[in-house]
PDB file of C-alpha atoms in Angstrom:
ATOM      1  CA  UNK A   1       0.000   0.000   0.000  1.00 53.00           C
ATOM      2  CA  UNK A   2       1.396   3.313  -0.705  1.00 53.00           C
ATOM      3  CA  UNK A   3       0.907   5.556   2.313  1.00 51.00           C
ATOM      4  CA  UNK A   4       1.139   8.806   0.200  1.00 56.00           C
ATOM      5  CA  UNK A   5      -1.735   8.462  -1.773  1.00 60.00           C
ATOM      6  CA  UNK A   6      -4.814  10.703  -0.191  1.00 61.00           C
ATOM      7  CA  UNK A   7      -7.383   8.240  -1.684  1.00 70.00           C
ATOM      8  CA  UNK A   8      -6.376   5.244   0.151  1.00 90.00           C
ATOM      9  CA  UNK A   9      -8.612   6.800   3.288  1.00 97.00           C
ATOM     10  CA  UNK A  10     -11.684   8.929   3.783  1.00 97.00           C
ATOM     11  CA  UNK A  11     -13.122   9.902   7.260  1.00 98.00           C
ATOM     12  CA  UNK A  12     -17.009  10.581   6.462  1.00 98.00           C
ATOM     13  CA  UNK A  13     -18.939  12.661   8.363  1.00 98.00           C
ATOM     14  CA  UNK A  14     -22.702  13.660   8.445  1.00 97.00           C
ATOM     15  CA  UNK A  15     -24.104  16.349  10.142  1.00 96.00           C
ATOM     16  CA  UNK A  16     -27.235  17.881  10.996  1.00 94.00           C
ATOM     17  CA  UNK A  17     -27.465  21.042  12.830  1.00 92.00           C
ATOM     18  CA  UNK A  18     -24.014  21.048  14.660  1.00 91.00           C
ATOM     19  CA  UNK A  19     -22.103  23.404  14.146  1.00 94.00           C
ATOM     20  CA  UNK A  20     -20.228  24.018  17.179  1.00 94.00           C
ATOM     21  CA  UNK A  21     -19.513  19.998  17.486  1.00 95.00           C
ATOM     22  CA  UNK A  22     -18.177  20.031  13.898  1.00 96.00           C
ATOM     23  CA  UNK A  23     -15.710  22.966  14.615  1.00 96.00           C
ATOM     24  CA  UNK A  24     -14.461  20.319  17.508  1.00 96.00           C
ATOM     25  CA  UNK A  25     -14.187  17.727  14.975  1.00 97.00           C
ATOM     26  CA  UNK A  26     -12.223  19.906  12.540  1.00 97.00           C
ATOM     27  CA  UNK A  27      -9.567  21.353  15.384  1.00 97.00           C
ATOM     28  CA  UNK A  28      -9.075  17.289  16.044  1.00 97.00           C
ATOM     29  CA  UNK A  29      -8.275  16.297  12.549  1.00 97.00           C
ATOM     30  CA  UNK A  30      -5.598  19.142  11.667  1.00 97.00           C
ATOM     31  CA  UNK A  31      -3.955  17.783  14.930  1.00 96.00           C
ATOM     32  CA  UNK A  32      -3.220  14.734  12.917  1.00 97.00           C
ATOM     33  CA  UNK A  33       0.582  13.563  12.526  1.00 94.00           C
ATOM     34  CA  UNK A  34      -0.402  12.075   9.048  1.00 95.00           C
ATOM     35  CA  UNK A  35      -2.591  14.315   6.286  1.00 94.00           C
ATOM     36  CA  UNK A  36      -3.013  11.756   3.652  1.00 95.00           C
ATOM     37  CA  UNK A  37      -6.779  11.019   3.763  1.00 96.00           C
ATOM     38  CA  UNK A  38      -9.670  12.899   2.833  1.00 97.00           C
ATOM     39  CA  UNK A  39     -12.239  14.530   4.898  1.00 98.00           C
ATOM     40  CA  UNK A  40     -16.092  14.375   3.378  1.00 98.00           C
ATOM     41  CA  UNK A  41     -18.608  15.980   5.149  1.00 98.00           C
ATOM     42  CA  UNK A  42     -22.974  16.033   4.390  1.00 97.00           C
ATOM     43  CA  UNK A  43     -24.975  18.174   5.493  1.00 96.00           C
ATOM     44  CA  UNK A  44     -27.988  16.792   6.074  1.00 95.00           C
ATOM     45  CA  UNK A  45     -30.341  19.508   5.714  1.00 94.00           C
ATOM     46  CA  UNK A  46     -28.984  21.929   8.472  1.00 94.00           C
ATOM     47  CA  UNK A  47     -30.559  25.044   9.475  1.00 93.00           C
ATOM     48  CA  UNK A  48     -27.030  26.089  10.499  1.00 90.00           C
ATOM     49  CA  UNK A  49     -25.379  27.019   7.748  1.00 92.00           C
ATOM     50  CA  UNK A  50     -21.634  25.636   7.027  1.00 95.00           C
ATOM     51  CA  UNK A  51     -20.706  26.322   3.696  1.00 95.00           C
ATOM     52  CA  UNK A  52     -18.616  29.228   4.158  1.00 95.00           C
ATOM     53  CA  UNK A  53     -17.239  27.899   7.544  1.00 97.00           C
ATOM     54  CA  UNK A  54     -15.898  25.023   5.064  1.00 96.00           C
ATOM     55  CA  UNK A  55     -14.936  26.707   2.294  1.00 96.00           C
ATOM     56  CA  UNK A  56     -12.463  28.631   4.893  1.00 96.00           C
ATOM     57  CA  UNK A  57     -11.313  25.163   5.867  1.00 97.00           C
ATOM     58  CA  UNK A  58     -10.340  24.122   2.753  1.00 96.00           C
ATOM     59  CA  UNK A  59      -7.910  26.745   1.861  1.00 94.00           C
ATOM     60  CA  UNK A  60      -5.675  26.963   4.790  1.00 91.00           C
ATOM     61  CA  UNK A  61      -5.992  22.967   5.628  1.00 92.00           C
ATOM     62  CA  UNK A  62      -3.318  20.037   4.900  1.00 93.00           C
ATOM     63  CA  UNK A  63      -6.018  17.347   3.912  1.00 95.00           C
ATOM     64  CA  UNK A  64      -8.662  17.383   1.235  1.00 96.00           C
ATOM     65  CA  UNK A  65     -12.284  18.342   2.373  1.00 97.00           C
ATOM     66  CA  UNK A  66     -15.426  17.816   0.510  1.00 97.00           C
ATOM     67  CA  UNK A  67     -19.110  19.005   1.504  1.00 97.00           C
ATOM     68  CA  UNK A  68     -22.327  18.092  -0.495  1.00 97.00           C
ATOM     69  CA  UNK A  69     -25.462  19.444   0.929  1.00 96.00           C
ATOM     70  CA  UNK A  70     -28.951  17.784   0.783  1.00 95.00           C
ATOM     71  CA  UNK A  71     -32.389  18.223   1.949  1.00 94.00           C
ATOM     72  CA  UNK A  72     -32.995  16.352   5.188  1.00 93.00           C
ATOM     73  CA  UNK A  73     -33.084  12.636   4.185  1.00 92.00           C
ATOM     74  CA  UNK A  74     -31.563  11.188   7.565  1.00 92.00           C
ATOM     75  CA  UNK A  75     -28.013   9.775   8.275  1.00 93.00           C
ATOM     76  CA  UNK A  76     -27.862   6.572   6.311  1.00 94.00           C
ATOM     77  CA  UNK A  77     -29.064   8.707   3.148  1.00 94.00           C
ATOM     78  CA  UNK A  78     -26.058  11.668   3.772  1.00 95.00           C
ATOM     79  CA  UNK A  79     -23.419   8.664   4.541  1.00 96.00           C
ATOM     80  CA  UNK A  80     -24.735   6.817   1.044  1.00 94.00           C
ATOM     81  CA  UNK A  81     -24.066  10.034  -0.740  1.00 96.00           C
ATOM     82  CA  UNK A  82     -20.734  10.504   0.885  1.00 96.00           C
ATOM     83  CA  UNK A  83     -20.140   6.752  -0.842  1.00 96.00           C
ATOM     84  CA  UNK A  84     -21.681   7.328  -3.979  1.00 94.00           C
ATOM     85  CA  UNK A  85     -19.173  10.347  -4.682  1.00 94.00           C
ATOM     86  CA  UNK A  86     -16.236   8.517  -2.635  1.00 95.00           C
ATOM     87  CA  UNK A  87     -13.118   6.937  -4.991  1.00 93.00           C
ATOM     88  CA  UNK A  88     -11.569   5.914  -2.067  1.00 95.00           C
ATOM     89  CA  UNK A  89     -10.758   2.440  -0.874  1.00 95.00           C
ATOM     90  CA  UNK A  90     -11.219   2.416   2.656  1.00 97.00           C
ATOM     91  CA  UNK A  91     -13.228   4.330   4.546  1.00 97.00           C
ATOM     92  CA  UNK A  92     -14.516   5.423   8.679  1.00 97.00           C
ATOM     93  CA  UNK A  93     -17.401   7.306   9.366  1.00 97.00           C
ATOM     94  CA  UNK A  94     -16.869  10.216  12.852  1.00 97.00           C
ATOM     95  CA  UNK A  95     -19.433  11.042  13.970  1.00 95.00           C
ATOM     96  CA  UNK A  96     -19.594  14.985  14.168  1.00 93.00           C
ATOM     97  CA  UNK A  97     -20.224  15.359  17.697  1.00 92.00           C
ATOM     98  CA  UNK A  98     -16.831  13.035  18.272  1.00 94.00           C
ATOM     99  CA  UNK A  99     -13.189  13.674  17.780  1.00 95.00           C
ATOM    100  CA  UNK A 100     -10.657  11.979  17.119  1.00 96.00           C
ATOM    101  CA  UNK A 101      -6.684  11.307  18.910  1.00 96.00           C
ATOM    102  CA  UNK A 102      -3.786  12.618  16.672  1.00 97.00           C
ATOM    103  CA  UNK A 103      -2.656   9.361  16.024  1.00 96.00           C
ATOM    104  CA  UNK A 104      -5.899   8.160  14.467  1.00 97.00           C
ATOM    105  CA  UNK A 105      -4.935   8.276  10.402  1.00 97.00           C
ATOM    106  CA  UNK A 106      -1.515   7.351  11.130  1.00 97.00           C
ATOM    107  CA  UNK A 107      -3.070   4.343  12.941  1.00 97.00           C
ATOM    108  CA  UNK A 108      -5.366   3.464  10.238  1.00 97.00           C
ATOM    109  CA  UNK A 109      -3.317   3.740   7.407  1.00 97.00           C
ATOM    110  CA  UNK A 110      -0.940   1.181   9.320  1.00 96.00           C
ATOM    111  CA  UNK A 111      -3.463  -1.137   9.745  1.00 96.00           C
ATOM    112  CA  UNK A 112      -4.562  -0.849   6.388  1.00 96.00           C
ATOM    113  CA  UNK A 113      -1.244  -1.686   5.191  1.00 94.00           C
ATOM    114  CA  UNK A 114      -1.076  -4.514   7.292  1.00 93.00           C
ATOM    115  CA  UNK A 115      -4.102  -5.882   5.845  1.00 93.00           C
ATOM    116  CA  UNK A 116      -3.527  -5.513   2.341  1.00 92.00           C
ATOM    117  CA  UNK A 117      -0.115  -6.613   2.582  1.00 87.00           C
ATOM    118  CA  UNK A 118      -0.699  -9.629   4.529  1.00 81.00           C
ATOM    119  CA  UNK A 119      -2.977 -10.054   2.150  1.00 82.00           C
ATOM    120  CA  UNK A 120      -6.057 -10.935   4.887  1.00 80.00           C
ATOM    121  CA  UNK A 121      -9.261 -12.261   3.635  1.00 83.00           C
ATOM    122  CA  UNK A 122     -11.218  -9.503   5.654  1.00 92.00           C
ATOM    123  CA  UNK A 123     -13.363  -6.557   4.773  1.00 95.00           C
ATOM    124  CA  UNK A 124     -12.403  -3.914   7.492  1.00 96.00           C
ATOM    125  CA  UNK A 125     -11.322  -3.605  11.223  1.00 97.00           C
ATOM    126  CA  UNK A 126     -13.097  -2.549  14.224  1.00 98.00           C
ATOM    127  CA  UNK A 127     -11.639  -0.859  17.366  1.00 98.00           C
ATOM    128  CA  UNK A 128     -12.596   0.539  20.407  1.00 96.00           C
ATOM    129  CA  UNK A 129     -14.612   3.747  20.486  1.00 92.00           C
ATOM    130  CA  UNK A 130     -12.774   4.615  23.272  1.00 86.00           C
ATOM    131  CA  UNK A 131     -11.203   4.039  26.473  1.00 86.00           C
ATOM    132  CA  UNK A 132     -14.582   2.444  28.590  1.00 85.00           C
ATOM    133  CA  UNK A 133     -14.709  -1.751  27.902  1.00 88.00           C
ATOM    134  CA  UNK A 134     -11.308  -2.105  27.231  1.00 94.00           C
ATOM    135  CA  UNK A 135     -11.123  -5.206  29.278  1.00 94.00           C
ATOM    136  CA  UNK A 136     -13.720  -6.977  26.808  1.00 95.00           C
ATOM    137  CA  UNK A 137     -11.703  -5.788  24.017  1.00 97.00           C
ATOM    138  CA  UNK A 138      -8.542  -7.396  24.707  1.00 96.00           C
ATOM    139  CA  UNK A 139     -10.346 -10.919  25.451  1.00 96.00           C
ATOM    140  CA  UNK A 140     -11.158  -9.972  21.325  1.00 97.00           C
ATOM    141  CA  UNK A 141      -7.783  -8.348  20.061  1.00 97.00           C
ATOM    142  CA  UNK A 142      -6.613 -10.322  16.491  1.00 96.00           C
ATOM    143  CA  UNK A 143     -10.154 -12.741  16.390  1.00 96.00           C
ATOM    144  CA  UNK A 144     -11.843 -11.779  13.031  1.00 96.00           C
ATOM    145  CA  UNK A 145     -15.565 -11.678  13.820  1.00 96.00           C
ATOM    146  CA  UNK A 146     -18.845 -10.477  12.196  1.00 95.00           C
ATOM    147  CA  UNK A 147     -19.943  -6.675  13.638  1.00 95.00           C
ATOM    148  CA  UNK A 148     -23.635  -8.289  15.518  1.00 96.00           C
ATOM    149  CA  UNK A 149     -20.651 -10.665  18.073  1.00 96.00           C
ATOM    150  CA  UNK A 150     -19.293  -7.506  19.183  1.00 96.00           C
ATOM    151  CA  UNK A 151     -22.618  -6.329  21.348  1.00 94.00           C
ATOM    152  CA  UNK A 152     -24.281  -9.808  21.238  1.00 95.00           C
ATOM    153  CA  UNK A 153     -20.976 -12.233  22.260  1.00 96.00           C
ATOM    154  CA  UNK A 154     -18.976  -9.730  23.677  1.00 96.00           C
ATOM    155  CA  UNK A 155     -20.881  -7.210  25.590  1.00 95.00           C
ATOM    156  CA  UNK A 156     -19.228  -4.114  23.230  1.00 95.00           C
ATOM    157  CA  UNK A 157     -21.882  -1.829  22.487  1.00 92.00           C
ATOM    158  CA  UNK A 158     -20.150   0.045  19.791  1.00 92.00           C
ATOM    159  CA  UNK A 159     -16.971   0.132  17.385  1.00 96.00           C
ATOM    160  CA  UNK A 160     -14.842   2.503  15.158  1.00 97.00           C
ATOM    161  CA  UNK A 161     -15.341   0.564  11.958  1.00 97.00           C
ATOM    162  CA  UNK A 162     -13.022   0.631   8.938  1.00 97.00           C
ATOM    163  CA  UNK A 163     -14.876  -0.722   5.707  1.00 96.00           C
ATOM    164  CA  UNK A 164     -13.341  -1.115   2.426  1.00 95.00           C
ATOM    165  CA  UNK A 165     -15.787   0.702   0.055  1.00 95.00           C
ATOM    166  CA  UNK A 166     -16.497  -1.886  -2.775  1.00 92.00           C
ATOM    167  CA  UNK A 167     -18.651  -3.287  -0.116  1.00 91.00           C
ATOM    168  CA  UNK A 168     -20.696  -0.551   0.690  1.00 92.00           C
ATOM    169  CA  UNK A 169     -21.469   0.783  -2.763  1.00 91.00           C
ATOM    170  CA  UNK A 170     -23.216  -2.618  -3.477  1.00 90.00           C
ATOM    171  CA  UNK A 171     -25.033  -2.819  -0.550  1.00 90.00           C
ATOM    172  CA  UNK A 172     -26.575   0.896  -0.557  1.00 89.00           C
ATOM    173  CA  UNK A 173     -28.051   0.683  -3.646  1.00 83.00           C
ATOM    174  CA  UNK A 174     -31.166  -0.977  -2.140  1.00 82.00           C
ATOM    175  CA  UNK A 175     -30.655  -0.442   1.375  1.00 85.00           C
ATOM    176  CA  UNK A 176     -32.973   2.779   2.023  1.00 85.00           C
ATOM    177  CA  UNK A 177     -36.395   3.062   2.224  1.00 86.00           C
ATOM    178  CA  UNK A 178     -38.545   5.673   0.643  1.00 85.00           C
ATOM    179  CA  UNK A 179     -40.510   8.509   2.771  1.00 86.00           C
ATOM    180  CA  UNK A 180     -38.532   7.190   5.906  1.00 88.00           C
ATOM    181  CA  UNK A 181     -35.201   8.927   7.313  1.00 88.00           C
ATOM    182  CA  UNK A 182     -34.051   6.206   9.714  1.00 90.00           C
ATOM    183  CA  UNK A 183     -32.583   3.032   8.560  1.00 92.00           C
ATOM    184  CA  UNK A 184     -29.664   1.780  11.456  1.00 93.00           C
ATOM    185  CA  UNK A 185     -25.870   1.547  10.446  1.00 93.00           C
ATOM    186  CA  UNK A 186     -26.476  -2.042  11.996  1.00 95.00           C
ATOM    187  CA  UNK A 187     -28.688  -3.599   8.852  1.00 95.00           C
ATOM    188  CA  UNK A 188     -25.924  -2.499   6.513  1.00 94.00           C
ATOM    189  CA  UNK A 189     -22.658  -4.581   8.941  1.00 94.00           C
ATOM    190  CA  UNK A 190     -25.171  -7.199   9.093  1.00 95.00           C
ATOM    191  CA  UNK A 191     -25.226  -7.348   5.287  1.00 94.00           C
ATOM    192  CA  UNK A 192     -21.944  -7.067   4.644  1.00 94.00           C
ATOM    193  CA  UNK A 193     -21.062 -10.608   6.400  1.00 93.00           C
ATOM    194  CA  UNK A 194     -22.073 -11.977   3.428  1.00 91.00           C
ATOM    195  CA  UNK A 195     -18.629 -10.643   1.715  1.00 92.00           C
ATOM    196  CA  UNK A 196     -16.302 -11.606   4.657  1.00 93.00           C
ATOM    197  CA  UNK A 197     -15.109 -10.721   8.296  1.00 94.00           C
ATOM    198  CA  UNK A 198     -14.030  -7.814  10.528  1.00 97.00           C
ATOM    199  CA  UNK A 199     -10.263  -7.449  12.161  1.00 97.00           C
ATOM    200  CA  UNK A 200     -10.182  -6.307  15.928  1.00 97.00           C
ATOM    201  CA  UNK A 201      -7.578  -3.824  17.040  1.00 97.00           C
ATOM    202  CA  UNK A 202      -6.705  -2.536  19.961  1.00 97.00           C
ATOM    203  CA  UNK A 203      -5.413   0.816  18.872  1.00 97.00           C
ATOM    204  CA  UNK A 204      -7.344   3.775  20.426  1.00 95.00           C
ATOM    205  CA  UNK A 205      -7.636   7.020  18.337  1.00 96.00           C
ATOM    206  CA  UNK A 206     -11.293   8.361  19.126  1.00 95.00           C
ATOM    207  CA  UNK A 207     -13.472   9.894  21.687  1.00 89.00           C
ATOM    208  CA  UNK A 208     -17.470   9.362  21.688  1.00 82.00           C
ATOM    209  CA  UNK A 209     -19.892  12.024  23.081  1.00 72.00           C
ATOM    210  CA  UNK A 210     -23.608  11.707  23.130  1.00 61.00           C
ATOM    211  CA  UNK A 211     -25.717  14.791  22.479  1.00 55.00           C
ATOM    212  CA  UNK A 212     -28.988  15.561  24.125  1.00 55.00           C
ATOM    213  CA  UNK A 213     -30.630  15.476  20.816  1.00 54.00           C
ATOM    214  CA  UNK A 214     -29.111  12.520  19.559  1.00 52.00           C
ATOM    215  CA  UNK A 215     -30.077   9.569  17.877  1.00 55.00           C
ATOM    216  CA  UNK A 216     -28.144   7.090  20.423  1.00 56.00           C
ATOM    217  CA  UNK A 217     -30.635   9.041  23.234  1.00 55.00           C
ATOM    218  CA  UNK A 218     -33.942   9.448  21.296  1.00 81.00           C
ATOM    219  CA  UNK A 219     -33.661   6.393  19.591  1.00 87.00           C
ATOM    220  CA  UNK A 220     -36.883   4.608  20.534  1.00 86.00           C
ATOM    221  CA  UNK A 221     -38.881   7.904  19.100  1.00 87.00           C
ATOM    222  CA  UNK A 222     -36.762   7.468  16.099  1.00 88.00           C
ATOM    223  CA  UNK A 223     -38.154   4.228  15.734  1.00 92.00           C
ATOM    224  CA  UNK A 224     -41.754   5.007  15.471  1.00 91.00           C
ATOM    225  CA  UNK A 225     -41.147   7.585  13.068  1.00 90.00           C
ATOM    226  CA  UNK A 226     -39.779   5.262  11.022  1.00 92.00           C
ATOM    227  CA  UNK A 227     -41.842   1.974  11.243  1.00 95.00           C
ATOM    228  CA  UNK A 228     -40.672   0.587   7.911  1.00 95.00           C
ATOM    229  CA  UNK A 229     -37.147   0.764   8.891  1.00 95.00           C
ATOM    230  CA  UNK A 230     -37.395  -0.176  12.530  1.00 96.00           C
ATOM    231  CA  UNK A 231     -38.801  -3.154  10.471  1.00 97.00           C
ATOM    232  CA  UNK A 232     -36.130  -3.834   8.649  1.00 96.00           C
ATOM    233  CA  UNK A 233     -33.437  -3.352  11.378  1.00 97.00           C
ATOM    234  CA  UNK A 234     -34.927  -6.231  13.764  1.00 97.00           C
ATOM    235  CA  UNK A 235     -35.454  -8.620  10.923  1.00 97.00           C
ATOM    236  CA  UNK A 236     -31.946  -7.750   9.755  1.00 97.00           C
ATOM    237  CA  UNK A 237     -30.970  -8.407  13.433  1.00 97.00           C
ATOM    238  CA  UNK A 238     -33.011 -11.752  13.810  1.00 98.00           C
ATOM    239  CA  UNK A 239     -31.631 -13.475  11.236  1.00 97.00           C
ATOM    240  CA  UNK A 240     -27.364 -12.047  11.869  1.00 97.00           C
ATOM    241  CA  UNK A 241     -27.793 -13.401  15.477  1.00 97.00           C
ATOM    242  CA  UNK A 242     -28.090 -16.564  13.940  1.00 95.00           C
ATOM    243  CA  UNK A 243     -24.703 -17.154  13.095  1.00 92.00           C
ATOM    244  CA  UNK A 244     -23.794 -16.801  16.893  1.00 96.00           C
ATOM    245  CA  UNK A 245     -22.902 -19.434  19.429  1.00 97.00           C
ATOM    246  CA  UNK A 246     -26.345 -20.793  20.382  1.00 97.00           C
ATOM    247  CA  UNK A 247     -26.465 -19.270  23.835  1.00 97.00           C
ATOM    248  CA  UNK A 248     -25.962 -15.923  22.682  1.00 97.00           C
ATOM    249  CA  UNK A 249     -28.059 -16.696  19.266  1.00 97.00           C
ATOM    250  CA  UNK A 250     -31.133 -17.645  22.100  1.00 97.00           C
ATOM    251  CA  UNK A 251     -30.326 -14.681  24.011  1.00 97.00           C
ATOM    252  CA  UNK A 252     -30.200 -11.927  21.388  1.00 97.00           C
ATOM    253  CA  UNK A 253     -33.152 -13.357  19.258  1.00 98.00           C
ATOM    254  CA  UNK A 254     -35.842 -13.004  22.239  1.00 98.00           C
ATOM    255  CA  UNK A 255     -34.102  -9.720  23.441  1.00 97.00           C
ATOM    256  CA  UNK A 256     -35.077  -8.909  19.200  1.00 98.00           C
ATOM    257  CA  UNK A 257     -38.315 -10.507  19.256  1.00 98.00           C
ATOM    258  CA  UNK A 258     -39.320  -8.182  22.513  1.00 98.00           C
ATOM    259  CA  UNK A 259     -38.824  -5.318  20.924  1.00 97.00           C
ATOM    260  CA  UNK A 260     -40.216  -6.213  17.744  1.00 98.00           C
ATOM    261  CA  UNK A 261     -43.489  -7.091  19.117  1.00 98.00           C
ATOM    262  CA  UNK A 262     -43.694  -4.002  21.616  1.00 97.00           C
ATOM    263  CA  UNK A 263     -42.939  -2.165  18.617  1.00 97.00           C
ATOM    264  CA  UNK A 264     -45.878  -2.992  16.604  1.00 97.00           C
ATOM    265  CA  UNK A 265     -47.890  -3.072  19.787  1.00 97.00           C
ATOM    266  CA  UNK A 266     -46.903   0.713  20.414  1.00 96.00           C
ATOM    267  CA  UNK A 267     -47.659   1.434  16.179  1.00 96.00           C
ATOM    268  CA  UNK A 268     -50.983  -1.090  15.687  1.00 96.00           C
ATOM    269  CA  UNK A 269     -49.072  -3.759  13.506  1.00 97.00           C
ATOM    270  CA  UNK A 270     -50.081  -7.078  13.705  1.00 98.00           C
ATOM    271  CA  UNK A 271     -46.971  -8.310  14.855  1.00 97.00           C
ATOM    272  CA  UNK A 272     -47.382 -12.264  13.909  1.00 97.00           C
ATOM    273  CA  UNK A 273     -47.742 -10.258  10.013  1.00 97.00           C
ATOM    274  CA  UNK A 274     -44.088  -9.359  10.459  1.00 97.00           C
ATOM    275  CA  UNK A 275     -42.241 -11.250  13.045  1.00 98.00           C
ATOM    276  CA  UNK A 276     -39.824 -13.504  11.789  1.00 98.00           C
ATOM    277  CA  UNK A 277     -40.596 -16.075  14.304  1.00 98.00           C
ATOM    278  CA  UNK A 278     -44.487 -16.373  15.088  1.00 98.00           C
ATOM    279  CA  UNK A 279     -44.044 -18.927  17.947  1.00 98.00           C
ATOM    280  CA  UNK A 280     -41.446 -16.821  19.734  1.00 98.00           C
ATOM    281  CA  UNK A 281     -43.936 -13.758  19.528  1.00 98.00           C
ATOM    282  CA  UNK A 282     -46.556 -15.985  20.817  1.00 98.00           C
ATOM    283  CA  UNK A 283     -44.551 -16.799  23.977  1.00 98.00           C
ATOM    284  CA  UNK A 284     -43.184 -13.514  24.292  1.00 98.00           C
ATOM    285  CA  UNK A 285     -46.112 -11.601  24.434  1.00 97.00           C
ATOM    286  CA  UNK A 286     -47.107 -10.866  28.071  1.00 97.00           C
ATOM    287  CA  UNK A 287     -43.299  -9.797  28.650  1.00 97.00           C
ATOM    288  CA  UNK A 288     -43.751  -7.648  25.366  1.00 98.00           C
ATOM    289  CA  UNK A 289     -46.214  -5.364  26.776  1.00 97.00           C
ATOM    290  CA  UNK A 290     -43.625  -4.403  29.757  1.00 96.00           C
ATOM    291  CA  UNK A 291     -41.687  -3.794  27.037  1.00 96.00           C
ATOM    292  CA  UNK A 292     -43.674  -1.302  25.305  1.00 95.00           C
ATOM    293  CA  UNK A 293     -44.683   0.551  28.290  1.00 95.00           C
ATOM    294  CA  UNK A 294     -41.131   1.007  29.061  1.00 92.00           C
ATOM    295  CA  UNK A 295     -39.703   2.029  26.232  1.00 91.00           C
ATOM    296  CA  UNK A 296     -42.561   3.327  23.524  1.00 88.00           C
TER     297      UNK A 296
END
């Protein structure tokens, strides 16, 4: 791999109203040691206006930035157009309310390397998001795995994920859903362990924080604006838990089949018309309705 070359990596960002968080995000990323990657960044439709904020980026900055601008479509729909305009190989998405260590394109272009020169029959690498769980992730460091045995095996909620792109420009093109903004990051990992495996690292080079306004805090609201996709997300789920040792298959699937059913109790689907397992939602229905009252 040739390190030089600035479309070997491209950190993708979407952003929706957060303008302050992105400035944060930008200050990170010309701290890096290594400038060879590409910065893209959608705006999904903000009332705060960036353009000219970026523009000023661009021509004093090290690194290549890109903006496109659409309507509000949601975050899978701004990280699909970030793809759909990428010629990169590899690629990470930050989150604009995160930032990221110095070290972190140095890192990745390293492990990159190491990859394609090694010649590994893998699709990306995961690593920690930061430095909370650390303990599970060394039990995990060098075992290529599928993204679902990271929260469903391992207890690890969430990952930095490095993807190469061939996979994710044939797996957008029918991944969205009309009318609907949400559609979860998880239904496109699940789909992609049909083209191979992820690499776990150890390396630490980010820093997570969750905003108020979120979609990691309002995410059961999120849901039943978006019934079709919520849909698709715990079907996607179902059947990628399946793959699992059977303990943690068991355990994941009802955990899925809870909130599938309270979810179409709380929205007036018939949730035997959906459910991917009709017996399970027959046994799990009294516990379903705790469900729903909790969380919808």
């Amino acid at each position: 791999m040739n390190k030089n070359d600035k479309n070997q990596l491209e950190i993708i960002t979407t952003v929706y109203n957060r303008k302050e968080c992105l400035i944060r995000l930008y200050k990170s990323l010309v701290q890096q040691d290594c400038t060879n990657f590409i910065w893209t960044i959608v705006d999904d439709g903000s009332a705060e206006k960036i353009e000219d904020m970026v523009n000023e980026w661009q021509k004093s900055c090290k690194f290549k930035i890109k903006l496109y601008i659409q309507r509000n479509m949601g975050k899978m729909s701004a990280y699909k157009k970030a793809i759909d305009f990428s010629k990169s190989k590899w690629s990470i998405v930050v989150d604009s309310d995160d930032v990221v260590l110095s070290n972190c394109v140095s890192t990745l272009l390293s492990r990159i390397s190491e990859i394609e020169d090694n010649k590994m029959e893998i699709i990306g690498a995961v690593f920690p998001k930061d430095t909370r769980n650390l303990k599970n992730w060394r039990k995990i460091s060098g075992k290529i795995i599928d993204i679902i045995s990271l929260r469903y095996e391992y207890s690890i909620p969430e990952a930095v994920i490095l993807v190469n792109n061939k996979m994710l420009r044939q797996e957008f093109v029918n991944l969205l859903i009309p009318n609907e903004k949400f559609m979860s990051e998880e239904v496109l990992y699940n789909r992609l362990a049909f083209y191979g495996k992820f690499i776990v690292y150890l390396d630490v080079f980010y820093t997570s924080e969750y905003q108020d306004d979120g979609l990691t805090v309002q995410i059961f609201n999120i849901w039943k604006d978006s019934p079709n996709g919520t849909l698709k997300l715990l079907t996607s789920r179902y059947c990628a838990l399946g793959d699992l040792p059977i303990f943690f298959e068991i355990l994941g699937k009802v955990k899925t089949i809870l909130n599938l059913n309270a979810f179409c109790m709380a929205k007036d689907i018939n949730y035997l018309a959906v459910t991917p397992n009709k017996y399970l939602s027959r046994v799990l229905y009294i516990p379903s309705r705790i469900v729903r009252a909790k969380r919808f």
